[in-house]
Coordinates of N, CA and C in Angstrom, one line a residue:
M10 N -1.4 12.0 9.3 CA -0.2 12.4 8.7 C 1.1 11.7 9.2
E11 N 0.9 11.8 10.6 CA 2.2 11.3 11.3 C 2.5 9.7 11.2
N12 N 1.1 9.0 11.0 CA 1.4 7.6 10.7 C 1.9 7.4 9.3
I13 N 1.7 8.2 8.4 CA 2.2 8.1 6.9 C 3.6 8.2 7.0
K14 N 4.2 9.3 7.7 CA 5.4 9.4 7.9 C 6.1 8.5 8.4
L15 N 5.5 7.9 9.4 CA 6.2 6.8 10.4 C 6.3 5.6 9.4
S16 N 5.4 5.3 8.7 CA 5.1 4.2 7.9 C 6.2 4.2 6.7
K17 N 6.4 5.4 6.2 CA 7.5 5.5 5.2 C 9.1 5.4 5.8
I18 N 9.2 6.0 7.1 CA 10.5 5.6 7.8 C 10.9 4.2 7.9
Y19 N 9.8 3.5 8.3 CA 10.1 2.2 8.6 C 10.1 1.3 7.3
A20 N 9.3 1.8 6.3 CA 9.4 1.1 5.0 C 10.7 1.4 4.4
N21 N 11.3 2.5 4.5 CA 12.6 2.8 4.0 C 13.7 1.9 4.6
A22 N 13.7 1.8 5.9 CA 14.5 1.1 6.5 C 14.4 -0.5 6.3
I23 N 13.2 -1.1 6.0 CA 12.9 -2.5 5.8 C 13.5 -2.6 4.3
F24 N 13.2 -1.7 3.5 CA 13.6 -1.7 2.0 C 15.2 -1.9 1.9
E25 N 15.9 -1.0 2.7 CA 17.5 -1.0 2.9 C 17.9 -2.4 3.1
I26 N 17.4 -2.9 4.2 CA 17.8 -4.1 4.8 C 17.5 -5.2 3.8
A27 N 16.4 -5.0 3.1 CA 16.0 -6.1 2.1 C 16.9 -6.1 0.9
S28 N 17.3 -4.9 0.5 CA 18.0 -4.7 -0.6 C 19.4 -5.3 -0.4
E29 N 20.0 -4.9 0.9 CA 21.4 -5.5 1.3 C 21.4 -7.0 1.3
N30 N 20.3 -7.5 1.6 CA 20.1 -9.0 1.7 C 19.6 -9.8 0.5
D31 N 19.3 -9.0 -0.5 CA 18.9 -9.5 -1.9 C 17.6 -10.2 -1.7
S32 N 16.7 -9.5 -0.9 CA 15.3 -10.1 -0.4 C 14.3 -9.2 -0.6
V33 N 14.2 -8.3 -1.6 CA 13.4 -7.2 -1.8 C 11.9 -7.8 -2.2
S34 N 12.1 -8.9 -3.0 CA 10.6 -9.4 -3.3 C 10.2 -10.3 -2.3
Q35 N 10.9 -11.0 -1.7 CA 10.6 -11.7 -0.6 C 10.0 -11.0 0.5
I36 N 10.6 -9.9 0.9 CA 9.8 -9.2 1.8 C 8.5 -8.5 1.4
L37 N 8.5 -8.2 0.2 CA 7.1 -7.7 -0.3 C 6.1 -8.7 -0.2
E38 N 6.5 -9.8 -0.6 CA 5.4 -11.0 -0.6 C 5.1 -11.2 1.0
L39 N 5.9 -11.3 1.9 CA 5.7 -11.6 3.4 C 4.7 -10.3 3.9
L40 N 5.1 -9.1 3.5 CA 4.3 -8.1 4.0 C 2.9 -8.1 3.4
N41 N 2.7 -8.6 2.0 CA 1.4 -8.7 1.5 C 0.7 -10.0 2.3
E42 N 1.4 -11.0 2.5 CA 0.6 -12.2 3.2 C 0.3 -11.8 4.5
L43 N 1.2 -11.1 5.2 CA 0.7 -10.9 6.8 C -0.5 -9.7 6.8
V44 N -0.3 -8.8 6.1 CA -1.4 -7.8 6.0 C -2.7 -8.4 5.7
S45 N -2.7 -9.4 4.8 CA -4.0 -10.0 4.4 C -4.5 -10.9 5.4
K46 N -3.5 -11.6 6.1 CA -3.8 -12.4 7.1 C -4.5 -11.5 8.4
I47 N -4.0 -10.4 8.8 CA -4.3 -9.7 9.7 C -5.7 -9.1 9.3
E48 N -6.0 -8.5 8.0 CA -7.3 -8.2 7.7 C -8.5 -9.2 7.7
E49 N -8.0 -10.6 7.4 CA -8.9 -11.5 7.2 C -9.2 -12.1 8.7
D50 N -8.3 -12.2 9.5 CA -8.4 -12.9 10.8 C -8.5 -12.1 11.8
T51 N -9.6 -11.7 12.4 CA -9.9 -10.7 13.5 C -9.4 -11.1 14.7
E52 N -9.3 -12.4 15.1 CA -8.6 -12.8 16.4 C -7.1 -12.8 16.3
F53 N -6.6 -12.9 15.1 CA -5.1 -12.8 15.0 C -4.7 -11.3 15.0
K54 N -5.6 -10.4 14.4 CA -5.4 -8.8 14.6 C -5.6 -8.5 16.0
K55 N -6.5 -8.9 16.8 CA -6.7 -8.5 18.2 C -5.6 -9.0 18.9
F56 N -5.0 -10.1 18.8 CA -3.8 -10.7 19.4 C -2.7 -9.8 19.1
L57 N -2.3 -9.6 17.9 CA -1.0 -8.7 17.7 C -1.2 -7.4 18.2
S58 N -2.5 -6.7 18.2 CA -2.6 -5.4 18.7 C -2.9 -5.1 20.1
N59 N -3.1 -6.2 20.7 CA -3.3 -6.0 22.1 C -2.3 -5.7 23.0
P60 N -2.3 -4.6 23.7 CA -1.1 -4.1 24.5 C -0.8 -5.0 25.7
I61 N -1.9 -5.6 26.1 CA -1.8 -6.6 27.4 C -0.9 -7.9 27.1
V62 N -0.9 -8.3 25.6 CA -0.2 -9.5 25.4 C 1.4 -9.2 25.1
D63 N 2.3 -9.7 25.9 CA 3.6 -9.3 26.0 C 4.2 -9.6 24.6
K64 N 5.1 -8.8 24.2 CA 5.9 -8.9 22.9 C 6.5 -10.3 22.6
S65 N 6.9 -11.1 23.7 CA 7.6 -12.2 23.4 C 6.7 -13.2 23.0
S66 N 5.4 -13.1 23.4 CA 4.3 -14.1 22.9 C 4.0 -13.9 21.5
K67 N 3.8 -12.5 21.1 CA 3.6 -12.3 19.8 C 4.7 -12.7 18.8
I68 N 5.9 -12.4 19.2 CA 7.1 -12.8 18.5 C 7.1 -14.4 18.3
E69 N 6.9 -15.1 19.4 CA 6.6 -16.6 19.3 C 5.8 -17.1 18.4
L70 N 4.5 -16.5 18.4 CA 3.4 -17.0 17.4 C 4.1 -16.6 16.0
L71 N 4.5 -15.3 15.8 CA 4.9 -15.1 14.5 C 5.9 -16.0 13.9
N72 N 7.0 -16.5 14.8 CA 8.0 -17.3 14.4 C 7.5 -18.7 14.3
K73 N 6.3 -18.9 14.8 CA 5.7 -20.4 14.4 C 5.0 -20.4 13.1
L74 N 4.6 -19.2 12.8 CA 3.8 -19.1 11.5 C 4.9 -19.0 10.5
L75 N 6.0 -18.3 10.6 CA 7.0 -18.2 9.7 C 8.0 -19.3 9.7
V76 N 7.8 -20.4 10.1 CA 8.8 -21.5 10.4 C 9.7 -21.6 9.1
N77 N 9.0 -21.5 8.0 CA 9.8 -21.7 6.6 C 10.4 -20.5 6.1
N78 N 10.3 -19.4 6.7 CA 10.7 -18.3 6.3 C 12.0 -17.9 6.6
S79 N 12.8 -17.0 5.8 CA 14.2 -16.7 6.1 C 14.4 -16.0 7.7
E80 N 15.7 -15.9 8.0 CA 16.1 -15.1 9.2 C 15.6 -13.6 9.0
I81 N 16.1 -13.1 7.9 CA 15.9 -11.8 7.6 C 14.2 -11.5 7.7
E82 N 13.5 -12.3 7.2 CA 12.2 -12.1 7.3 C 11.7 -11.9 8.7
K83 N 12.0 -13.0 9.4 CA 11.7 -13.2 10.9 C 12.4 -11.9 11.7
N84 N 13.5 -11.5 11.4 CA 14.0 -10.4 12.2 C 13.3 -9.0 11.9
I85 N 12.9 -8.8 10.8 CA 12.2 -7.7 10.5 C 10.8 -7.5 11.2
L86 N 10.1 -8.8 11.3 CA 9.0 -8.8 11.9 C 8.9 -8.8 13.4
N87 N 10.0 -9.4 13.8 CA 10.3 -9.3 15.3 C 10.5 -7.9 15.7
Y88 N 11.4 -7.2 14.9 CA 11.6 -5.8 15.1 C 10.2 -4.9 15.2
L89 N 9.5 -5.1 14.2 CA 8.1 -4.4 14.1 C 7.5 -4.7 15.4
V90 N 7.2 -5.9 16.0 CA 6.9 -6.2 17.1 C 7.3 -5.4 18.4
E91 N 8.7 -5.5 18.5 CA 9.5 -4.9 19.6 C 9.1 -3.4 19.4
K92 N 9.0 -2.7 18.5 CA 8.7 -1.2 18.3 C 7.3 -1.0 18.3
N93 N 6.4 -2.0 18.5 CA 4.8 -1.6 18.5 C 4.5 -1.1 17.2
R94 N 4.8 -1.6 16.1 CA 4.5 -1.1 14.8 C 3.8 -2.1 14.0
I95 N 3.2 -3.2 14.6 CA 2.4 -4.1 13.8 C 1.1 -3.5 13.4
K96 N 0.6 -2.5 14.1 CA -0.8 -1.8 13.9 C -0.6 -0.9 12.6
A97 N 0.8 -0.6 12.4 CA 1.1 0.2 11.1 C 1.5 -0.6 10.0
L98 N 1.3 -2.0 10.2 CA 1.9 -2.8 9.1 C 1.3 -2.6 7.7
S99 N 0.1 -2.2 7.6 CA -0.7 -1.8 6.4 C 0.0 -0.6 5.7
G100 N 0.2 0.3 6.5 CA 0.8 1.6 5.9 C 2.3 1.2 5.6
I101 N 3.0 0.6 6.2 CA 4.3 0.1 6.0 C 4.3 -0.6 4.5
K102 N 3.4 -1.5 4.5 CA 3.4 -2.3 3.3 C 3.2 -1.4 2.0
K103 N 2.2 -0.5 2.3 CA 1.9 0.4 1.1 C 3.1 1.3 0.8
A104 N 3.7 1.8 1.7 CA 5.2 2.6 1.5 C 6.1 1.8 0.9
Y105 N 6.2 0.7 1.4 CA 7.4 -0.3 0.8 C 7.0 -0.7 -0.5
L106 N 5.8 -0.9 -0.9 CA 5.3 -1.2 -2.4 C 5.6 0.1 -3.1
E107 N 5.4 1.2 -2.7 CA 5.7 2.6 -3.4 C 7.3 2.5 -3.6
I108 N 8.0 2.3 -2.7 CA 9.5 2.3 -2.9 C 10.0 1.1 -4.0
Y109 N 9.4 0.1 -3.9 CA 9.6 -1.0 -4.6 C 9.4 -0.6 -6.1
H110 N 8.2 0.0 -6.5 CA 7.9 0.3 -7.7 C 8.9 1.6 -8.4
E111 N 9.2 2.3 -7.3 CA 10.0 3.5 -7.7 C 11.3 2.9 -8.1
T112 N 11.8 2.2 -7.4 CA 13.1 1.5 -7.9 C 13.1 1.0 -9.1
K113 N 12.0 0.6 -9.5 CA 11.7 -0.1 -11.0 C 11.4 0.9 -12.0
N114 N 11.3 2.3 -11.6 CA 10.9 3.4 -12.5 C 9.5 3.1 -12.8
E115 N 8.6 2.6 -11.9 CA 7.2 2.3 -12.0 C 6.4 3.2 -11.2
L116 N 5.0 3.5 -11.6 CA 4.3 4.3 -10.8 C 2.9 3.8 -10.8
I117 N 2.4 3.5 -9.5 CA 1.0 2.9 -9.5 C 0.0 4.0 -9.4
V118 N -0.9 4.0 -10.4 CA -1.9 5.0 -10.6 C -3.3 4.2 -10.4
T119 N -4.1 4.9 -9.4 CA -5.4 4.6 -9.4 C -6.5 5.5 -10.1
G120 N -7.3 4.9 -10.9 CA -8.2 5.4 -11.7 C -9.4 5.2 -11.4
I121 N -10.5 6.2 -11.0 CA -11.7 5.8 -10.4 C -12.8 6.4 -11.5
F122 N -13.6 5.5 -12.0 CA -14.5 6.0 -13.1 C -15.9 5.5 -12.8
P123 N -16.9 6.0 -13.4 CA -18.1 5.5 -13.0 C -18.5 4.1 -13.8
T124 N -17.8 3.9 -14.7 CA -17.9 2.4 -15.6 C -16.6 2.0 -15.8
E125 N -16.4 0.7 -16.1 CA -15.1 0.1 -16.4 C -14.6 0.7 -17.7
L126 N -13.3 0.8 -17.9 CA -12.7 1.5 -19.1 C -12.5 0.4 -20.2
S127 N -12.6 0.7 -21.6 CA -12.5 -0.4 -22.4 C -10.7 -0.5 -22.5
E128 N -10.2 -1.6 -23.2 CA -8.9 -1.8 -23.4 C -8.2 -0.4 -24.0
T129 N -8.9 0.0 -24.9 CA -8.5 1.3 -25.7 C -8.3 2.3 -24.9
Q130 N -9.3 2.8 -24.0 CA -9.2 3.8 -23.0 C -8.2 3.6 -22.2
K131 N -7.9 2.4 -21.5 CA -6.9 2.2 -20.6 C -5.5 2.4 -21.1
E132 N -5.2 1.9 -22.5 CA -4.1 2.2 -23.3 C -3.7 3.5 -23.3
K133 N -4.8 4.3 -23.8 CA -4.6 5.9 -24.1 C -4.2 6.4 -22.7
L134 N -4.9 6.2 -21.6 CA -4.6 6.8 -20.4 C -3.4 6.5 -19.7
V135 N -2.9 5.1 -20.1 CA -1.6 4.6 -19.5 C -0.5 5.3 -20.5
K136 N -0.6 5.7 -21.8 CA 0.4 6.4 -22.7 C 0.4 7.7 -22.3
K137 N -0.8 8.5 -22.0 CA -0.9 9.9 -21.5 C -0.1 10.0 -20.2
L138 N -0.3 9.2 -19.4 CA 0.4 9.1 -17.8 C 1.7 8.9 -17.9
E139 N 2.2 7.9 -18.8 CA 3.8 7.5 -19.0 C 4.5 8.9 -19.6
K140 N 3.9 9.4 -20.3 CA 4.4 10.7 -21.1 C 4.5 11.9 -20.2
L141 N 3.5 12.0 -19.2 CA 3.4 13.1 -18.2 C 4.4 12.7 -17.0
K142 N 4.6 11.4 -16.6 CA 5.4 11.3 -15.5 C 6.7 10.6 -15.7
S143 N 6.8 10.1 -17.1 CA 8.3 9.6 -17.5 C 8.5 8.4 -16.7
K144 N 7.7 7.5 -16.5 CA 7.8 6.3 -15.7 C 6.7 5.3 -16.4
K145 N 7.1 3.9 -16.1 CA 6.1 2.8 -16.6 C 4.9 3.1 -15.5
I146 N 3.7 3.1 -16.2 CA 2.6 3.1 -15.3 C 1.9 1.8 -15.0
I147 N 1.5 1.6 -13.8 CA 0.8 0.4 -13.5 C -0.5 1.0 -13.0
L148 N -1.6 0.7 -13.9 CA -2.9 1.2 -13.7 C -3.8 0.2 -12.8
D149 N -4.5 0.8 -11.9 CA -5.3 0.1 -11.1 C -6.9 0.9 -11.2
I150 N -7.7 0.3 -11.9 CA -9.0 0.7 -12.2 C -10.1 0.3 -11.1
K151 N -10.8 1.4 -10.6 CA -11.9 1.1 -9.7 C -13.1 1.9 -10.3
V152 N -14.3 1.1 -10.0 CA -15.5 1.5 -10.5 C -16.2 2.2 -9.3
D153 N -16.8 3.6 -9.5 CA -17.5 4.2 -8.4 C -18.7 4.8 -9.2
K154 N -19.8 4.2 -9.2 CA -21.0 4.6 -9.9 C -21.7 5.8 -9.5
T155 N -21.3 6.5 -8.2 CA -21.8 7.7 -7.6 C -21.1 8.7 -8.5
L156 N -20.0 8.6 -9.3 CA -19.6 9.7 -10.1 C -20.2 10.2 -11.2
V157 N -21.0 9.5 -11.7 CA -21.8 9.9 -13.0 C -21.1 9.9 -14.3
T158 N -19.9 10.8 -14.3 CA -19.2 11.1 -15.5 C -17.9 11.7 -15.1
G159 N -17.0 11.4 -16.0 CA -15.7 12.0 -15.5 C -14.8 10.9 -14.8
G160 N -13.9 11.3 -14.0 CA -13.0 10.5 -13.1 C -12.2 11.0 -12.2
I161 N -11.4 10.1 -11.5 CA -10.5 10.7 -10.6 C -9.3 9.9 -10.7
I162 N -8.2 10.6 -10.9 CA -6.8 9.9 -10.9 C -6.2 10.1 -9.6
K163 N -5.5 9.1 -9.0 CA -4.7 9.0 -7.9 C -3.3 8.8 -8.2
I164 N -2.3 9.5 -7.9 CA -0.9 9.3 -8.2 C -0.2 9.6 -6.8
N165 N 0.0 8.6 -6.0 CA 0.7 8.8 -4.7 C -0.1 9.6 -4.0
D166 N 0.1 10.8 -3.4 CA -0.5 11.8 -2.9 C -1.2 12.8 -3.7
E167 N -1.1 12.8 -5.0 CA -1.7 13.8 -5.8 C -3.0 13.1 -6.4
V168 N -4.1 14.1 -6.2 CA -5.4 13.7 -6.8 C -5.6 14.7 -7.9
I169 N -6.0 14.1 -9.1 CA -6.7 14.9 -10.1 C -8.0 14.7 -10.2
D170 N -9.1 15.3 -9.9 CA -10.5 15.0 -9.8 C -11.1 15.7 -10.9
G171 N -11.6 15.0 -11.9 CA -12.3 15.6 -13.0 C -13.8 15.0 -12.9
S172 N -14.2 14.7 -11.9 CA -15.5 14.1 -11.9 C -16.7 15.2 -11.7
L173 N -17.7 14.8 -12.5 CA -18.9 15.7 -12.4 C -19.4 16.0 -10.8
K174 N -19.3 14.8 -10.2 CA -19.7 14.8 -8.9 C -18.9 16.0 -8.1
S175 N -17.5 16.1 -8.1 CA -16.7 16.9 -7.3 C -17.1 18.5 -7.9
Q176 N -17.3 18.6 -9.2 CA -17.7 19.8 -9.8 C -19.0 20.4 -9.3
L177 N -20.0 19.7 -9.1 CA -21.1 20.0 -8.5 C -21.2 20.1 -7.0
E178 N -20.2 19.5 -6.4 CA -20.0 19.8 -5.0 C -19.5 21.2 -4.7
K179 N -18.4 21.6 -5.6 CA -18.0 22.9 -5.7 C -18.9 23.9 -5.9
I180 N -19.8 23.8 -6.9 CA -20.7 24.8 -7.2 C -21.7 25.0 -6.1
K181 N -22.2 23.8 -5.4 CA -22.8 23.8 -4.4 C -22.2 24.5 -3.1
E182 N -21.0 24.4 -2.8 CA -20.3 25.1 -1.6 C -20.3 26.6 -2.1
S183 N -20.1 27.1 -3.2 CA -20.0 28.4 -3.5 C -21.5 29.2 -3.2
F184 N -22.5 28.6 -3.3 CA -23.9 29.3 -2.9 C -24.2 29.1 -1.4

């Protein structure tokens, strides 16, 4: 829980700086690219998260990678290295993305279902959620064949679990 709070604090600060410099989309793109690079390249991840490697070496490497990026982008990443927050970059990116969509009155909703939804089902779900939340809904559908029937809706920290699997688990726990 502490990591989530910390990620949100850093994401808010970064978003504020990005807004002041008219770089909100630029910074989002940078965070996406860097998180992807860290997830794909284990050596890069080890280097950045290694406490033995001094911060100046990490900053030097990032600046070489970001040679075509703006000063604001470099400064933000350098700051995260200085504060030892590169390990939290994935959480910071997620929180930044939530803030980004919030400012556009959008809400990312993850729907988990046993099969892919038809376009009609997606449209109906989006309309219901837009009415419920009074925001534009960006729907991310995932398939989980272990659910059997029903579904799970995740809206930020809120989870609506209407799956048969969870209902059966509740019945099992009561015995």
